[in-house]
Coordinates of C-alpha atoms and ligand atoms in Angstrom, one line a residue:
M1367 CA 54.9 -6.0 99.8
K1368 CA 57.6 -2.6 101.2
R1369 CA 57.2 0.4 99.9
F1370 CA 60.1 2.2 99.6
V1371 CA 61.2 3.9 102.4
H1372 CA 62.0 7.2 101.3
N1373 CA 58.1 7.6 99.5
P1374 CA 57.7 9.7 97.0
I1375 CA 60.4 9.6 94.8
L1376 CA 59.1 12.7 92.8
K1377 CA 57.3 15.6 93.5
P1378 CA 56.4 19.0 92.0
V1379 CA 58.3 21.7 90.6
K1380 CA 57.7 24.6 91.8
T1381 CA 59.9 26.4 89.5
N1382 CA 58.7 24.4 86.7
S1383 CA 54.6 25.8 85.1
W1384 CA 54.0 21.8 83.8
E1385 CA 54.8 19.9 86.6
N1386 CA 54.3 21.7 89.8
R1387 CA 51.3 21.1 90.8
S1388 CA 51.3 17.1 91.1
V1389 CA 53.6 14.3 89.5
F1390 CA 51.8 10.6 88.9
N1391 CA 50.7 7.9 87.5
A1392 CA 54.3 6.4 85.3
A1393 CA 55.2 4.1 83.0
A1394 CA 58.9 2.5 83.6
I1395 CA 60.9 0.1 81.3
Y1396 CA 64.0 -1.4 81.7
S1397 CA 66.5 -0.1 79.1
D1398 CA 70.2 -0.3 79.1
G1399 CA 70.9 -0.7 82.6
L1400 CA 68.9 2.7 83.3
V1401 CA 65.1 2.4 84.7
H1402 CA 63.3 4.4 82.7
I1403 CA 60.7 6.1 84.2
V1404 CA 57.8 8.1 82.5
Y1405 CA 55.6 10.6 85.2
R1406 CA 52.2 12.0 83.7
A1407 CA 52.3 14.9 85.6
Q1408 CA 50.1 18.3 85.7
G1409 CA 50.6 22.4 85.9
T1410 CA 49.2 25.2 86.4
D1411 CA 46.9 25.0 82.9
M1412 CA 46.0 21.0 84.3
V1413 CA 46.9 19.7 81.4
S1414 CA 48.3 16.2 81.2
R1415 CA 51.8 16.0 79.8
L1416 CA 54.7 13.6 80.5
G1417 CA 58.3 13.8 82.1
L1418 CA 61.5 11.7 82.7
A1419 CA 63.4 11.2 85.3
T1420 CA 65.9 7.4 85.7
S1421 CA 67.7 5.1 87.9
N1422 CA 70.2 3.0 87.7
D1423 CA 68.4 0.4 90.7
G1424 CA 65.0 1.0 90.2
F1425 CA 64.4 3.2 93.5
T1426 CA 66.9 6.4 93.5
I1427 CA 66.3 8.9 91.2
K1428 CA 69.2 9.6 89.3
E1429 CA 68.2 12.0 86.5
R1430 CA 65.4 14.1 86.1
F1431 CA 64.6 16.2 83.0
D1432 CA 63.4 19.6 82.7
T1433 CA 61.3 19.9 79.8
P1434 CA 58.5 17.0 79.1
I1435 CA 59.2 14.1 76.4
F1436 CA 55.4 14.5 74.7
T1437 CA 53.5 16.9 74.3
P1438 CA 49.7 17.2 73.5
V1439 CA 49.2 18.0 69.7
N1440 CA 46.2 17.4 68.3
H1441 CA 42.5 17.6 69.4
A1442 CA 41.8 14.3 70.4
E1443 CA 44.6 15.3 73.6
R1444 CA 43.9 18.9 73.7
D1445 CA 43.7 19.1 77.4
G1446 CA 45.9 15.8 78.5
C1447 CA 48.0 13.4 77.3
E1448 CA 47.6 11.4 80.4
D1449 CA 48.8 7.9 82.4
P1450 CA 51.4 6.3 80.0
R1451 CA 52.2 3.0 79.6
L1452 CA 55.7 2.1 78.0
T1453 CA 55.8 -2.3 75.7
V1454 CA 59.1 -3.2 74.1
M1455 CA 58.8 -4.7 71.5
G1456 CA 62.1 -6.0 69.7
D1457 CA 63.1 -2.6 68.8
Q1458 CA 60.8 -0.3 69.6
C1459 CA 59.0 0.7 72.7
I1460 CA 55.3 1.4 72.5
M1461 CA 53.3 3.4 74.7
A1462 CA 49.3 3.7 75.1
Y1463 CA 48.4 6.6 76.9
T1464 CA 44.7 7.9 77.5
A1465 CA 44.0 11.3 75.6
Y1466 CA 41.9 14.2 77.1
R1467 CA 39.7 16.9 76.3
N1468 CA 37.7 18.7 78.4
H1469 CA 35.5 20.5 76.4
D1470 CA 33.1 18.8 75.1
F1471 CA 29.9 17.4 76.7
P1472 CA 30.6 14.2 77.9
V1473 CA 34.0 14.7 78.6
I1474 CA 36.3 12.7 75.2
F1475 CA 38.7 10.2 77.1
Q1476 CA 39.8 7.6 74.7
I1477 CA 42.5 5.5 73.8
S1478 CA 45.3 6.4 72.0
L1479 CA 48.9 4.5 71.0
T1480 CA 52.0 6.2 69.3
Q1481 CA 55.2 4.0 69.0
I1482 CA 59.4 5.6 69.2
N1483 CA 62.3 3.9 68.0
L1484 CA 63.8 1.8 71.5
A1485 CA 67.2 3.3 70.6
D1486 CA 65.9 7.0 69.5
F1487 CA 64.2 6.9 73.8
V1488 CA 67.9 5.3 75.4
K1489 CA 69.4 8.4 73.0
R1490 CA 66.7 11.6 74.2
N1491 CA 65.9 12.0 70.7
W1492 CA 62.1 11.8 71.1
N1493 CA 61.1 10.7 67.6
W1494 CA 57.5 9.6 68.6
K1495 CA 55.8 8.3 65.5
E1496 CA 52.0 9.2 64.2
R1497 CA 49.7 8.8 67.5
T1498 CA 46.8 7.0 66.3
L1499 CA 42.8 6.1 67.9
P1500 CA 42.1 2.5 68.4
F1501 CA 38.8 3.4 68.7
P1502 CA 37.9 7.1 67.9
G1503 CA 35.7 8.7 70.1
V1504 CA 34.5 5.8 72.3
R1505 CA 35.2 6.5 76.5
N1506 CA 37.4 4.7 77.1
K1507 CA 41.3 3.6 78.8
D1508 CA 44.2 1.9 81.1
A1509 CA 45.6 0.8 77.9
V1510 CA 48.5 -1.5 77.5
I1511 CA 49.9 -3.9 74.2
L1512 CA 50.9 -6.6 76.1
P1513 CA 54.7 -7.8 74.9
G1514 CA 54.4 -10.6 72.8
K1515 CA 52.1 -11.2 69.9
V1516 CA 49.4 -13.9 70.5
D1517 CA 49.0 -15.1 67.1
G1518 CA 51.0 -13.9 64.9
K1519 CA 48.3 -10.4 66.1
Y1520 CA 49.8 -7.8 69.1
V1521 CA 46.9 -7.5 72.1
M1522 CA 46.4 -4.7 73.8
F1523 CA 44.7 -4.2 76.8
H1524 CA 41.9 -1.7 77.4
R1525 CA 38.8 -0.6 80.0
I1526 CA 35.9 -0.1 77.9
E1527 CA 33.8 0.3 81.9
P1528 CA 33.5 -1.1 84.4
S1529 CA 36.0 -4.4 82.8
I1530 CA 38.8 -5.2 81.4
C1531 CA 39.1 -5.9 77.8
V1532 CA 41.3 -7.5 74.7
S1533 CA 42.0 -7.0 72.0
Y1534 CA 43.7 -7.5 68.9
S1535 CA 46.4 -6.3 66.0
E1536 CA 48.3 -7.3 63.0
D1537 CA 49.9 -3.5 61.8
L1538 CA 49.0 -1.7 66.1
K1539 CA 45.9 0.6 63.8
R1540 CA 42.9 -1.5 62.6
W1541 CA 41.9 -3.6 66.2
H1542 CA 39.6 -6.1 66.0
D1543 CA 37.5 -9.3 68.4
F1544 CA 37.1 -7.0 71.6
K1545 CA 35.6 -8.5 73.9
S1546 CA 36.0 -8.4 78.0
I1547 CA 38.2 -10.8 80.2
M1548 CA 38.0 -9.9 83.8
E1549 CA 35.2 -7.7 85.4
P1550 CA 34.3 -6.2 88.3
R1551 CA 33.8 -8.5 91.8
D1552 CA 30.8 -8.2 94.1
K1553 CA 31.7 -6.7 97.6
M1554 CA 35.6 -6.6 96.6
W1555 CA 38.2 -4.7 96.9
D1556 CA 37.0 -4.2 92.9
S1557 CA 33.7 -3.5 92.7
V1558 CA 33.1 -0.8 91.0
K1559 CA 35.9 -1.1 87.8
I1560 CA 38.9 -2.3 87.6
G1561 CA 41.9 -1.6 84.5
A1562 CA 44.6 -2.8 83.7
A1563 CA 48.4 -1.1 85.9
G1564 CA 51.3 -1.9 84.3
T1565 CA 52.7 -3.6 81.5
P1566 CA 52.0 -7.5 82.2
I1567 CA 55.5 -9.3 82.8
E1568 CA 55.9 -12.6 81.1
L1569 CA 57.0 -15.4 83.5
N1570 CA 57.1 -19.1 83.2
E1571 CA 53.6 -19.4 84.4
G1572 CA 51.8 -16.4 82.9
Y1573 CA 51.9 -13.2 82.9
L1574 CA 51.8 -11.9 85.8
F1575 CA 49.6 -8.9 85.8
I1576 CA 49.4 -5.8 87.7
Y1577 CA 45.4 -4.3 88.0
H1578 CA 43.8 -1.7 89.5
G1579 CA 40.6 -1.7 91.5
V1580 CA 38.0 1.0 92.1
D1581 CA 35.8 -0.1 95.7
E1582 CA 32.1 1.8 96.7
K1583 CA 34.0 3.8 99.4
K1584 CA 35.9 5.2 95.7
H1585 CA 39.2 3.7 96.8
Y1586 CA 42.0 2.4 94.9
S1587 CA 44.5 -0.7 95.3
L1588 CA 46.5 -2.9 92.8
G1589 CA 45.6 -6.5 92.8
A1590 CA 47.0 -8.9 91.1
A1591 CA 46.5 -11.8 88.3
L1592 CA 48.2 -13.8 86.2
L1593 CA 47.3 -14.7 82.7
D1594 CA 47.9 -17.8 80.3
K1595 CA 51.0 -17.2 77.2
S1596 CA 48.9 -19.0 74.9
N1597 CA 45.0 -17.5 75.8
P1598 CA 45.8 -14.8 77.9
E1599 CA 41.8 -13.7 77.8
K1600 CA 42.0 -16.6 80.5
V1601 CA 42.7 -15.4 83.8
L1602 CA 44.5 -18.0 85.7
Y1603 CA 44.0 -16.6 89.1
R1604 CA 43.8 -13.5 90.3
S1605 CA 44.1 -12.0 94.1
E1606 CA 41.4 -12.4 97.1
K1607 CA 42.7 -9.3 98.3
P1608 CA 44.4 -6.5 96.6
I1609 CA 48.5 -5.9 96.9
L1610 CA 48.1 -3.2 97.7
T1611 CA 45.7 -0.3 99.4
P1612 CA 46.1 3.5 100.4
C1613 CA 47.1 3.8 104.1
E1614 CA 49.8 6.0 104.0
D1615 CA 49.4 10.1 104.1
Y1616 CA 50.7 10.6 100.2
E1617 CA 48.2 7.8 99.4
C1618 CA 45.3 9.1 101.3
V1619 CA 45.4 13.7 101.1
G1620 CA 45.9 15.2 98.0
D1621 CA 44.6 16.0 94.4
V1622 CA 42.7 12.6 94.8
P1623 CA 42.4 11.7 98.1
N1624 CA 42.5 7.2 98.2
V1625 CA 44.2 6.1 96.0
V1626 CA 47.0 4.3 94.4
F1627 CA 47.4 3.9 90.9
S1628 CA 50.1 2.1 88.6
C1629 CA 51.3 2.4 85.3
G1630 CA 54.2 1.2 85.4
N1631 CA 56.5 -2.3 86.8
V1632 CA 60.2 -2.8 86.2
Q1633 CA 61.4 -6.8 87.3
L1634 CA 64.7 -6.4 88.5
D1635 CA 66.5 -10.2 88.9
D1636 CA 63.4 -11.3 91.8
Q1637 CA 62.3 -8.3 92.3
V1638 CA 58.8 -6.6 91.2
I1639 CA 58.9 -2.6 91.5
V1640 CA 56.0 -0.6 90.8
Y1641 CA 55.7 2.5 90.6
Y1642 CA 52.4 4.0 91.2
G1643 CA 50.8 7.1 91.9
G1644 CA 49.9 8.8 95.3
A1645 CA 46.5 10.3 95.7
D1646 CA 47.1 11.7 92.1
T1647 CA 50.2 14.1 93.5
V1648 CA 53.8 12.0 93.2
L1649 CA 54.6 9.0 92.5
C1650 CA 55.9 6.6 95.0
G1651 CA 57.5 3.0 94.2
A1652 CA 56.7 -0.1 95.9
S1653 CA 58.9 -3.6 95.8
Y1654 CA 57.7 -7.5 95.7
E1655 CA 59.3 -10.5 95.8
L1656 CA 58.2 -12.7 91.9
N1657 CA 56.8 -15.0 94.9
E1658 CA 55.6 -13.2 96.5
L1659 CA 53.3 -12.0 93.9
L1660 CA 52.2 -15.4 92.4
P1661 CA 50.0 -17.9 93.9
K1662 CA 51.4 -20.9 96.4
K1663 CA 51.4 -24.7 94.0
Ligands
BMA791 C1 41.1 7.4 87.0 C2 42.4 7.5 86.0 C3 43.8 7.9 86.8 C4 43.6 8.4 88.4 C5 42.8 7.0 88.8 C6 42.5 8.2 90.7 O1 40.4 7.5 85.9 O2 42.3 8.5 85.8 O3 45.0 9.2 85.5 O4 44.6 8.4 88.6 O5 41.3 7.4 88.4 O6 41.8 9.5 90.1

């Protein structure tokens, strides 16, 4: 694992009120020769909106937009659209995110889905389609759609505390066959709760699934798992040790200390680039050789 030498790659912009406090957890896709990085931003009002930055090589930011590309529009997300995860399937780009509302007790965070034509996304025509709530009112987060169907069905991973769950759908609206597939492990770096990081990457060996785990000290780390391609409920491998754990200042000091939290990764040749939030304040990156992440045969 190599952290980018120029971390953090995005910091809050003091002159933009929507992103002057923190910019962190980002989704990422590769399309039309560019890495598109959709990041969560918070400004003075503490509401999360999504911003966009791009990179040619995955490492260096080429362009960053001054206005958000996705903002709350309905009651369920009135206090923020958080932690986006993007999946390209055919000509569509599906986004899962956390809809947050803190005006009720208990506070409600739930998963929400929307999509956009990939061509519109690339042209910056922000024609996001209907926003749906797969499990209305259920406290749930860390949702991501698998980039391939299984038995003709969409597969979604999501997190009902403390475990990673799976659900299936024919139409991205009604979800069924919900079950837990990965649980926290006692006395380990992922002992308290776990959730998806970025969109799983399809390889010959299976789906590479990077996920986050929280330990007793509330430290957030990242680990890797390998899922069976024809039955992604089957975990073929799960790393004993984290692949990234907070230790740099920009990961240990900030809005929420000791956090590395990822919602996005891209594969560029034999490398996986993982974008992650440092201490819920800045956006960072780390790169891995694919064969370093896979179990040794
Ligand atoms: C999780 C999410 C993330 C955040 C992390 C650490 O529950 O809310 O957005 O980065 O906690 O605070």
